[in-house]
mmCIF file of C-alpha atoms in Angstrom:
data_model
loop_
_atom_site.group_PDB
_atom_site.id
_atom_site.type_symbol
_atom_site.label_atom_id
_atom_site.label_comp_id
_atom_site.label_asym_id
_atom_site.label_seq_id
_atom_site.Cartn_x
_atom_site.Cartn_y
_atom_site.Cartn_z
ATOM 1 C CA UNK Y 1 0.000 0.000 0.000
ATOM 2 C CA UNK Y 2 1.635 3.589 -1.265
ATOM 3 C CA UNK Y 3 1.973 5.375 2.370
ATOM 4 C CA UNK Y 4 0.861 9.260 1.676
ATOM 5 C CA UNK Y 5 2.968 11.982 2.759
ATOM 6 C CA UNK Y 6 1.392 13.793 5.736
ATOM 7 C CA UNK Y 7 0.522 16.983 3.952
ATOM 8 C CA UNK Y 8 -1.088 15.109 1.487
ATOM 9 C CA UNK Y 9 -3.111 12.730 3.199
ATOM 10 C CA UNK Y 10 -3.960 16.301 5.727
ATOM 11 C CA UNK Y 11 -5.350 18.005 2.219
ATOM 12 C CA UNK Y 12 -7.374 14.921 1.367
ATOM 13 C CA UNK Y 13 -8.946 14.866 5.470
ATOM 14 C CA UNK Y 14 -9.513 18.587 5.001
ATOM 15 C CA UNK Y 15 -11.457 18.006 1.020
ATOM 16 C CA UNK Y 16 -13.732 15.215 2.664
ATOM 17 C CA UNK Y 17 -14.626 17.270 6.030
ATOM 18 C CA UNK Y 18 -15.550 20.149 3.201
ATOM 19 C CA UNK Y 19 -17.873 17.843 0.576
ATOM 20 C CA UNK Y 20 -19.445 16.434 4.297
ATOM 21 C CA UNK Y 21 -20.111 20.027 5.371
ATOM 22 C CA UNK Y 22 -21.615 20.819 2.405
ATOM 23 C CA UNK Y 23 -24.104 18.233 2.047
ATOM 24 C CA UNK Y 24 -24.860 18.388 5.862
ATOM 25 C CA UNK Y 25 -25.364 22.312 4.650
ATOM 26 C CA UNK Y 26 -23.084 23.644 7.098
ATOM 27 C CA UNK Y 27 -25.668 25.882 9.462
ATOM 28 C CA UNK Y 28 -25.109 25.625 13.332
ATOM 29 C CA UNK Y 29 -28.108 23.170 13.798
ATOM 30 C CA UNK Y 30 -27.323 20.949 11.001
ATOM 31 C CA UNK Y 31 -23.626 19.982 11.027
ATOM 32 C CA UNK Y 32 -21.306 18.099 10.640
ATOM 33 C CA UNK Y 33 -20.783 16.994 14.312
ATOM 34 C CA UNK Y 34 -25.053 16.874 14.933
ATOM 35 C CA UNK Y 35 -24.716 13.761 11.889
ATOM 36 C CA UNK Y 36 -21.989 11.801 13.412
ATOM 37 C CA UNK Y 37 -23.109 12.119 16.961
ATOM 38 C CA UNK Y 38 -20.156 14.037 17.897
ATOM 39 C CA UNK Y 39 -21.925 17.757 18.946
ATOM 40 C CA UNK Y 40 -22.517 19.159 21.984
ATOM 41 C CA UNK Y 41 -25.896 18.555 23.604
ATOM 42 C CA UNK Y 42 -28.590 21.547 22.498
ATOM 43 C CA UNK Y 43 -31.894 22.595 24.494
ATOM 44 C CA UNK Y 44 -34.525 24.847 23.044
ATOM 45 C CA UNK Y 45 -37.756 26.340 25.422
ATOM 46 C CA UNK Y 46 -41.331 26.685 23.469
ATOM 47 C CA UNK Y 47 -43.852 28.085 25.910
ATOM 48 C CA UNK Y 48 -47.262 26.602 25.265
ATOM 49 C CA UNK Y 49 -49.687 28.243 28.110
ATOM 50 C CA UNK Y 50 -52.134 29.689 27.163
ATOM 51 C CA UNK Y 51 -53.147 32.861 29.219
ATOM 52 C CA UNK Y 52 -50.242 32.352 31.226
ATOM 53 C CA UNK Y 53 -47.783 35.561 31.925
ATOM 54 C CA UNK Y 54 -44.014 36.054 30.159
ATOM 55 C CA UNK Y 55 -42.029 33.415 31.874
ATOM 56 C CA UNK Y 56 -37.683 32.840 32.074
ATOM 57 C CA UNK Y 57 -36.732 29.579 32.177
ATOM 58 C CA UNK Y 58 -33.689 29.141 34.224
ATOM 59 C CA UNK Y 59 -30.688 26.289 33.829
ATOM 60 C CA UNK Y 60 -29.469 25.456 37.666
ATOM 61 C CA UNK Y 61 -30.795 28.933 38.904
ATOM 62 C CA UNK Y 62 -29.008 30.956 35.952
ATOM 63 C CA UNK Y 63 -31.901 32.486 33.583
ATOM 64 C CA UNK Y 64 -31.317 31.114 29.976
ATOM 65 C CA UNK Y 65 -30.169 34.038 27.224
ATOM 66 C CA UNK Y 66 -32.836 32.977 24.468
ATOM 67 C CA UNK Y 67 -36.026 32.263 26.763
ATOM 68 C CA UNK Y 68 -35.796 35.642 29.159
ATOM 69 C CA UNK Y 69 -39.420 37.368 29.524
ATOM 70 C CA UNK Y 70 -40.852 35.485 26.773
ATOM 71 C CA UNK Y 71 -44.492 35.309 26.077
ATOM 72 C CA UNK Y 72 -47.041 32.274 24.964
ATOM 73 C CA UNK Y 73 -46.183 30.634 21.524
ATOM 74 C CA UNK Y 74 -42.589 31.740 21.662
ATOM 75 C CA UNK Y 75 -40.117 29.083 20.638
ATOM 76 C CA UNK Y 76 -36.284 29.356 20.715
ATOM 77 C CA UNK Y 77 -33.641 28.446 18.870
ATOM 78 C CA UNK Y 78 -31.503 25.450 19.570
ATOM 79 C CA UNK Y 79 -28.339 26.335 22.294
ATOM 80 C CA UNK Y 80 -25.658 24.167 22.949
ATOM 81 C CA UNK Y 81 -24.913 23.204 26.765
ATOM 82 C CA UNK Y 82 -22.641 20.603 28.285
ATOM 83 C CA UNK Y 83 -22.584 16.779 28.318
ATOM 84 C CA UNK Y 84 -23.939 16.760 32.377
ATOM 85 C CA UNK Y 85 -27.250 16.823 34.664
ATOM 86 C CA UNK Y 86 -29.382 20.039 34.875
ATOM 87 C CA UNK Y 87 -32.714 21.332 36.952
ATOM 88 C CA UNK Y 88 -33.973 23.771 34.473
ATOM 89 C CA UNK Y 89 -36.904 25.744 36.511
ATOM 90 C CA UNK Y 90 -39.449 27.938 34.977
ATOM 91 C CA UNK Y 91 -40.324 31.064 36.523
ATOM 92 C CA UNK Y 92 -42.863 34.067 35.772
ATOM 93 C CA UNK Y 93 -40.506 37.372 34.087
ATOM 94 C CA UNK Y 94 -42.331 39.320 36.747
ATOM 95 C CA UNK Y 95 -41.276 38.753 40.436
ATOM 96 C CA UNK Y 96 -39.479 35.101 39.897
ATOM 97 C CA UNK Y 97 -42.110 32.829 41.084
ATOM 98 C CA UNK Y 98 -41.303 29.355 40.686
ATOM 99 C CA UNK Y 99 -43.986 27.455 38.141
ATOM 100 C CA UNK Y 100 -42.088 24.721 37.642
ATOM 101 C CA UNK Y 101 -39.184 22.293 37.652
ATOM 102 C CA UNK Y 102 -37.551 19.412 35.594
ATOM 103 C CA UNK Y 103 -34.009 17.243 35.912
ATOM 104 C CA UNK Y 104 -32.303 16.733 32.898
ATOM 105 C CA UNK Y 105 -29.297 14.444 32.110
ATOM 106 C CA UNK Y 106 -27.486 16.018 28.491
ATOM 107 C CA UNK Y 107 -26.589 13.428 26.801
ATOM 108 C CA UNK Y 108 -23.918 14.045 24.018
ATOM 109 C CA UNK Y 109 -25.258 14.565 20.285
ATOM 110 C CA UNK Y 110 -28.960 14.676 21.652
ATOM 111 C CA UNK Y 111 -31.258 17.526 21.215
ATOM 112 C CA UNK Y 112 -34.171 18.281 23.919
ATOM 113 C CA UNK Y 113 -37.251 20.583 23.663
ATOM 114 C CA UNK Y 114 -38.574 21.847 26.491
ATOM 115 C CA UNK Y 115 -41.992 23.094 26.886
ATOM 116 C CA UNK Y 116 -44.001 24.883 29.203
ATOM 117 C CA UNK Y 117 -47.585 23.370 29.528
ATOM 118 C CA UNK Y 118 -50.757 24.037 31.388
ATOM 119 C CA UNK Y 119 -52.148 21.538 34.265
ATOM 120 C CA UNK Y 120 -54.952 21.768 36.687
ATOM 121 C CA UNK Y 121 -53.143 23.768 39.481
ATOM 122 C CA UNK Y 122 -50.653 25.444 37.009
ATOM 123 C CA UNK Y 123 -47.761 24.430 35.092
ATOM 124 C CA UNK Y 124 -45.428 21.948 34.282
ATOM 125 C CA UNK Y 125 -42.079 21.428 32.063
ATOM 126 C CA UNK Y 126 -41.653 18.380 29.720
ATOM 127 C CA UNK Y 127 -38.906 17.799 27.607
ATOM 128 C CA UNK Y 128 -38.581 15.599 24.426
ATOM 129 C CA UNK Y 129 -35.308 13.568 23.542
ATOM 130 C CA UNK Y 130 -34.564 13.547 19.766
ATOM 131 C CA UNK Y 131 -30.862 11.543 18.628
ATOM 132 C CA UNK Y 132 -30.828 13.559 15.468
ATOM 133 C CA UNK Y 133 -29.866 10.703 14.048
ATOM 134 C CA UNK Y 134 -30.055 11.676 10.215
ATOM 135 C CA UNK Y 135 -27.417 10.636 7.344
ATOM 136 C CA UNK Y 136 -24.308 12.594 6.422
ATOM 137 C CA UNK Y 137 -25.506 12.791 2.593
ATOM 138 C CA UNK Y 138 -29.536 12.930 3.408
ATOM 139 C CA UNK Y 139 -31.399 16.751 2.664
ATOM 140 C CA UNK Y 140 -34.529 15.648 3.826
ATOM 141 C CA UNK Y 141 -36.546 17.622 6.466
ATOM 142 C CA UNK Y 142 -37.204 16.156 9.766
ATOM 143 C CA UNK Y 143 -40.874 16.530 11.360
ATOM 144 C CA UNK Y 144 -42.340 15.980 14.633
ATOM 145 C CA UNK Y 145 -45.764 16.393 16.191
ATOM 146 C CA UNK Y 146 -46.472 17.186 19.970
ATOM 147 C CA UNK Y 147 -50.303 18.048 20.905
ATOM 148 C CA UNK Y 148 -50.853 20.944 23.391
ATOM 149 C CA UNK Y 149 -54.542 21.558 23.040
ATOM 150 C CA UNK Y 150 -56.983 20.449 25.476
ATOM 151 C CA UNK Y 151 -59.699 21.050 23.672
ATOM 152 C CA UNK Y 152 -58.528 18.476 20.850
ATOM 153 C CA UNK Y 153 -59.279 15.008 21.515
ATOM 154 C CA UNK Y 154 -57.038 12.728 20.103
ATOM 155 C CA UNK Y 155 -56.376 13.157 16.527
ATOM 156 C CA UNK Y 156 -54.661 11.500 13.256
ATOM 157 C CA UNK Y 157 -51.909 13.035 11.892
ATOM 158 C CA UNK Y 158 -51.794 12.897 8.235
ATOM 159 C CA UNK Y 159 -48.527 14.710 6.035
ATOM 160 C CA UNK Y 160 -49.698 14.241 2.248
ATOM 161 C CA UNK Y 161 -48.808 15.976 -0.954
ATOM 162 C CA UNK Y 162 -51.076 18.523 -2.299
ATOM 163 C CA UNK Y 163 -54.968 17.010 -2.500
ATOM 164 C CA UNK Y 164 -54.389 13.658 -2.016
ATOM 165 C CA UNK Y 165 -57.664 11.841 -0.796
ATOM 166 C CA UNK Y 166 -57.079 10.420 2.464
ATOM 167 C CA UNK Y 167 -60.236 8.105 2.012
ATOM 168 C CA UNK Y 168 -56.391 5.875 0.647
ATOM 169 C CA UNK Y 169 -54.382 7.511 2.999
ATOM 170 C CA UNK Y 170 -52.529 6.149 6.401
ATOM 171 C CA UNK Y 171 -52.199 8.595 8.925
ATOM 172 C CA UNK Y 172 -48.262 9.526 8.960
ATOM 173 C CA UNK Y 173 -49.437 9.890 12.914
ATOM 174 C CA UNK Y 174 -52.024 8.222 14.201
ATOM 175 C CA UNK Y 175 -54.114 8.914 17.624
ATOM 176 C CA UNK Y 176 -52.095 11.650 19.074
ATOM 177 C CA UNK Y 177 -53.581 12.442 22.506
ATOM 178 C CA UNK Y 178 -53.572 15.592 24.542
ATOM 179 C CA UNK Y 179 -49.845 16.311 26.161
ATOM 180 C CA UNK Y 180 -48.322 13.294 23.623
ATOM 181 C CA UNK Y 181 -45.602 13.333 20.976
ATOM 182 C CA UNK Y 182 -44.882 11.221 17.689
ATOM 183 C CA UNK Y 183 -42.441 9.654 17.516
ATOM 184 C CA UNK Y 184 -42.011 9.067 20.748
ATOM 185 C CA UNK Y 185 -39.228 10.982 22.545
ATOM 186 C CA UNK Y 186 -35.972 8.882 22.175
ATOM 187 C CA UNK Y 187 -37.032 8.138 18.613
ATOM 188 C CA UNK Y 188 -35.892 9.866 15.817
ATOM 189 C CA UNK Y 189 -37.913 12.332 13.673
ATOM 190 C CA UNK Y 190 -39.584 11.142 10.609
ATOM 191 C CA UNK Y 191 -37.842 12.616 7.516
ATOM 192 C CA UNK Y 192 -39.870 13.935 4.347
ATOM 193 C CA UNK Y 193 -38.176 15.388 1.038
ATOM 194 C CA UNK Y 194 -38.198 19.004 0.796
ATOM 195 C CA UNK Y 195 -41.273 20.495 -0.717
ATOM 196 C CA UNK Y 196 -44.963 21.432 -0.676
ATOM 197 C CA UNK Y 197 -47.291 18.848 1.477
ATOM 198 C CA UNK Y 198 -50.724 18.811 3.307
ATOM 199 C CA UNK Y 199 -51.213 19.079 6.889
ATOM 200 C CA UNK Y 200 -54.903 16.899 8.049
ATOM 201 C CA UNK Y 201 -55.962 16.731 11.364
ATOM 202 C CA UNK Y 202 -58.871 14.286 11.451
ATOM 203 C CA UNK Y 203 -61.046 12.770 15.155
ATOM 204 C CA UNK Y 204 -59.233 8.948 15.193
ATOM 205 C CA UNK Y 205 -60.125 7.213 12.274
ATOM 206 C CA UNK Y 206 -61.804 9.753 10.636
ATOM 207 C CA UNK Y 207 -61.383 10.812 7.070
ATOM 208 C CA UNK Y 208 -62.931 14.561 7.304
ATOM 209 C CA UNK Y 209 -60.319 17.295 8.836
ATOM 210 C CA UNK Y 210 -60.948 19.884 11.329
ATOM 211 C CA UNK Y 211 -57.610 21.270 10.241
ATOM 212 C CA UNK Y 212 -56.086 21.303 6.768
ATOM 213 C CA UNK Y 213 -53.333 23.493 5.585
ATOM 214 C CA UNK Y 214 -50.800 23.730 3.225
ATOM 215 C CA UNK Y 215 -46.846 23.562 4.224
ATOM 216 C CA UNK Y 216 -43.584 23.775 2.188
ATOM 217 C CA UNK Y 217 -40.992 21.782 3.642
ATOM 218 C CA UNK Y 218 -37.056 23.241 3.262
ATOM 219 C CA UNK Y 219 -34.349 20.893 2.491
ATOM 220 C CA UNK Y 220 -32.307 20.123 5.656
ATOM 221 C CA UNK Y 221 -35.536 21.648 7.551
ATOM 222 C CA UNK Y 222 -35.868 20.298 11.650
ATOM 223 C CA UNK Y 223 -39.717 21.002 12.670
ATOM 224 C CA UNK Y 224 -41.456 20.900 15.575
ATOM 225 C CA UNK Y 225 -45.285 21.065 14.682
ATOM 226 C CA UNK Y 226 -47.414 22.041 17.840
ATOM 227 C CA UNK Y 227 -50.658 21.622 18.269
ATOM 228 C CA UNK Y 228 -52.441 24.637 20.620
ATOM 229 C CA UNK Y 229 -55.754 25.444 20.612
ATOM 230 C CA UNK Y 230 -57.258 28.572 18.677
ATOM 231 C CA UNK Y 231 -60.433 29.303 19.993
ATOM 232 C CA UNK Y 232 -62.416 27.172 23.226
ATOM 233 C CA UNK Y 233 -64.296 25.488 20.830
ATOM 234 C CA UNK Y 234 -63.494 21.421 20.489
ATOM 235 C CA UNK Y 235 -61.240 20.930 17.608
ATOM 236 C CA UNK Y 236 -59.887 24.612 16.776
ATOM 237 C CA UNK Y 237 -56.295 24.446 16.735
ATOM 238 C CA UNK Y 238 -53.442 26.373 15.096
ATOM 239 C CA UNK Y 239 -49.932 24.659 14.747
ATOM 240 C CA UNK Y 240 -46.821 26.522 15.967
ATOM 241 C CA UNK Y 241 -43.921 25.693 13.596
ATOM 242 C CA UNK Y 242 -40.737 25.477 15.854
ATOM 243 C CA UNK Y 243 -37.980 25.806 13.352
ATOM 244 C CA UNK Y 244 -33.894 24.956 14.180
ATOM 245 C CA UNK Y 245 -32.014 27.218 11.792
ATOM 246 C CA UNK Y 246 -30.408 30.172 11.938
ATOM 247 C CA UNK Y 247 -32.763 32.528 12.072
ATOM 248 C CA UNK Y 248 -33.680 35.534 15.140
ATOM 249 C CA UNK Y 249 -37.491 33.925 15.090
ATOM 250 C CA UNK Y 250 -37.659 30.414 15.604
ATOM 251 C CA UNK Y 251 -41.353 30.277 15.358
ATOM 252 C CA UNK Y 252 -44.028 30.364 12.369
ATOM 253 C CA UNK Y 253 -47.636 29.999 13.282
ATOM 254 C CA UNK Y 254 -50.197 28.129 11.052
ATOM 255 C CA UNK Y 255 -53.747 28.528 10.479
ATOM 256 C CA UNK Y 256 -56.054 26.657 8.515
ATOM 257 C CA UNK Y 257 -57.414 29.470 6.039
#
């Protein structure tokens, strides 16, 4: 075997690293590092009470940059934190009171959400594990569904190009109940190719939506699709779009027209 000389075989490391960045498209949140399960742990905070006051969501008493005095339906970015455990605490913006708590253990080359959601007495933090794991050469987007409105009883998810009839379709989720995420948390997010698609929410089993919009999926794109209620009325929901680029606003919201 012809041995290299080091410069060489450092030029033809560096020209690989390069064509990998490029099809991993290089932003902060989709990587290199993210693909090989070699980045840093990242967190992101989406607030999902409604009526509730601007809340800061602290990490081990410190308040977090990109979730300070934020209102309902804001979602953050992605932020990278070390490979340890945590108690992140939520807190109202306005005199500090403590809403809630949750222990987390960052685990590297995972990503967590963590959202703020209503109960009975008040409110509570969940979090959702996702592995990222997604091919070095793949430019697909990556979807997942978490439902935050009450008033919505469990529901079928269905993704679909343009006017397809669902009376053929399978539900891409399928009886997604109040407070519940698909896929699970652990699990990886489905991936779709990049482009225009159909968002159904139908009552289990049902074939007629009480949501239907139309979404354009971005190459490389990492969603987070929740489901909050609208109005009080059973079955009128938006969908906050949690993006991870690199953009200021990490949030689109989407209404059935």
């Amino acid at each position: 075997m012809i041995q290299l000389p080091k410069p060489f075989r450092f030029l033809l490391l560096a020209a690989a690293s390069a064509t990998l960045l490029a099809a991993c498209g290089g932003s902060d949140d989709d990587s290199l590092d993210d693909r090989i399960d070699a980045a840093d742990p990242k967190v992101r905070f989406v607030h999902a009470v409604p009526g509730a006051p601007n809340v800061t969501l602290q990490r081990d008493g410190v308040a977090e940059t990109g979730a300070t005095d934020v209102a309902y339906k804001y979602g953050s970015q992605y932020y990278d934190v070390s490979t340890r455990n945590y108690t992140f605490t939520l807190r109202t913006a306005s005199g500090a009171t403590e809403l809630a708590s949750l222990p987390l253990t960052a685990e590297r080359g995972d990503r967590y959400t963590l959202l703020a959601l209503p109960t009975d007495s008040g409110v509570e933090l969940v979090s959702i594990s996702d592995p990222y794991d997604k091919s070095v050469t793949s430019e697909d987007a990556r979807v997942r569904v978490f439902n935050a409105a009450a008033n919505a009883p469990s529901f079928d998810v269905y993704i679909t190009a343009a006017s397809v009839d669902l009376a053929s379709a399978t539900p891409r989720f399928a009886a997604l109940g109040y407070k519940t995420v698909k896929p699970d948390s652990g699990n990886n997010s489905v991936e779709v190719a990049s482009g225009a698609y159909q968002v159904r929410l139908t009552p289990v089993g049902s074939k007629t939506p009480f949501f239907d919009a139309l979404v354009t999926a971005p190459e490389d794109g990492d969603w987070l699709l929740v489901v909050l209620p609208d109005t009080a009325a059973a079955n009128s929901v938006r969908i906050l779009l949690v993006r991870a680029d690199d953009s200021n606003d990490a949030t689109d919201e989407i209404t059935a027209p």
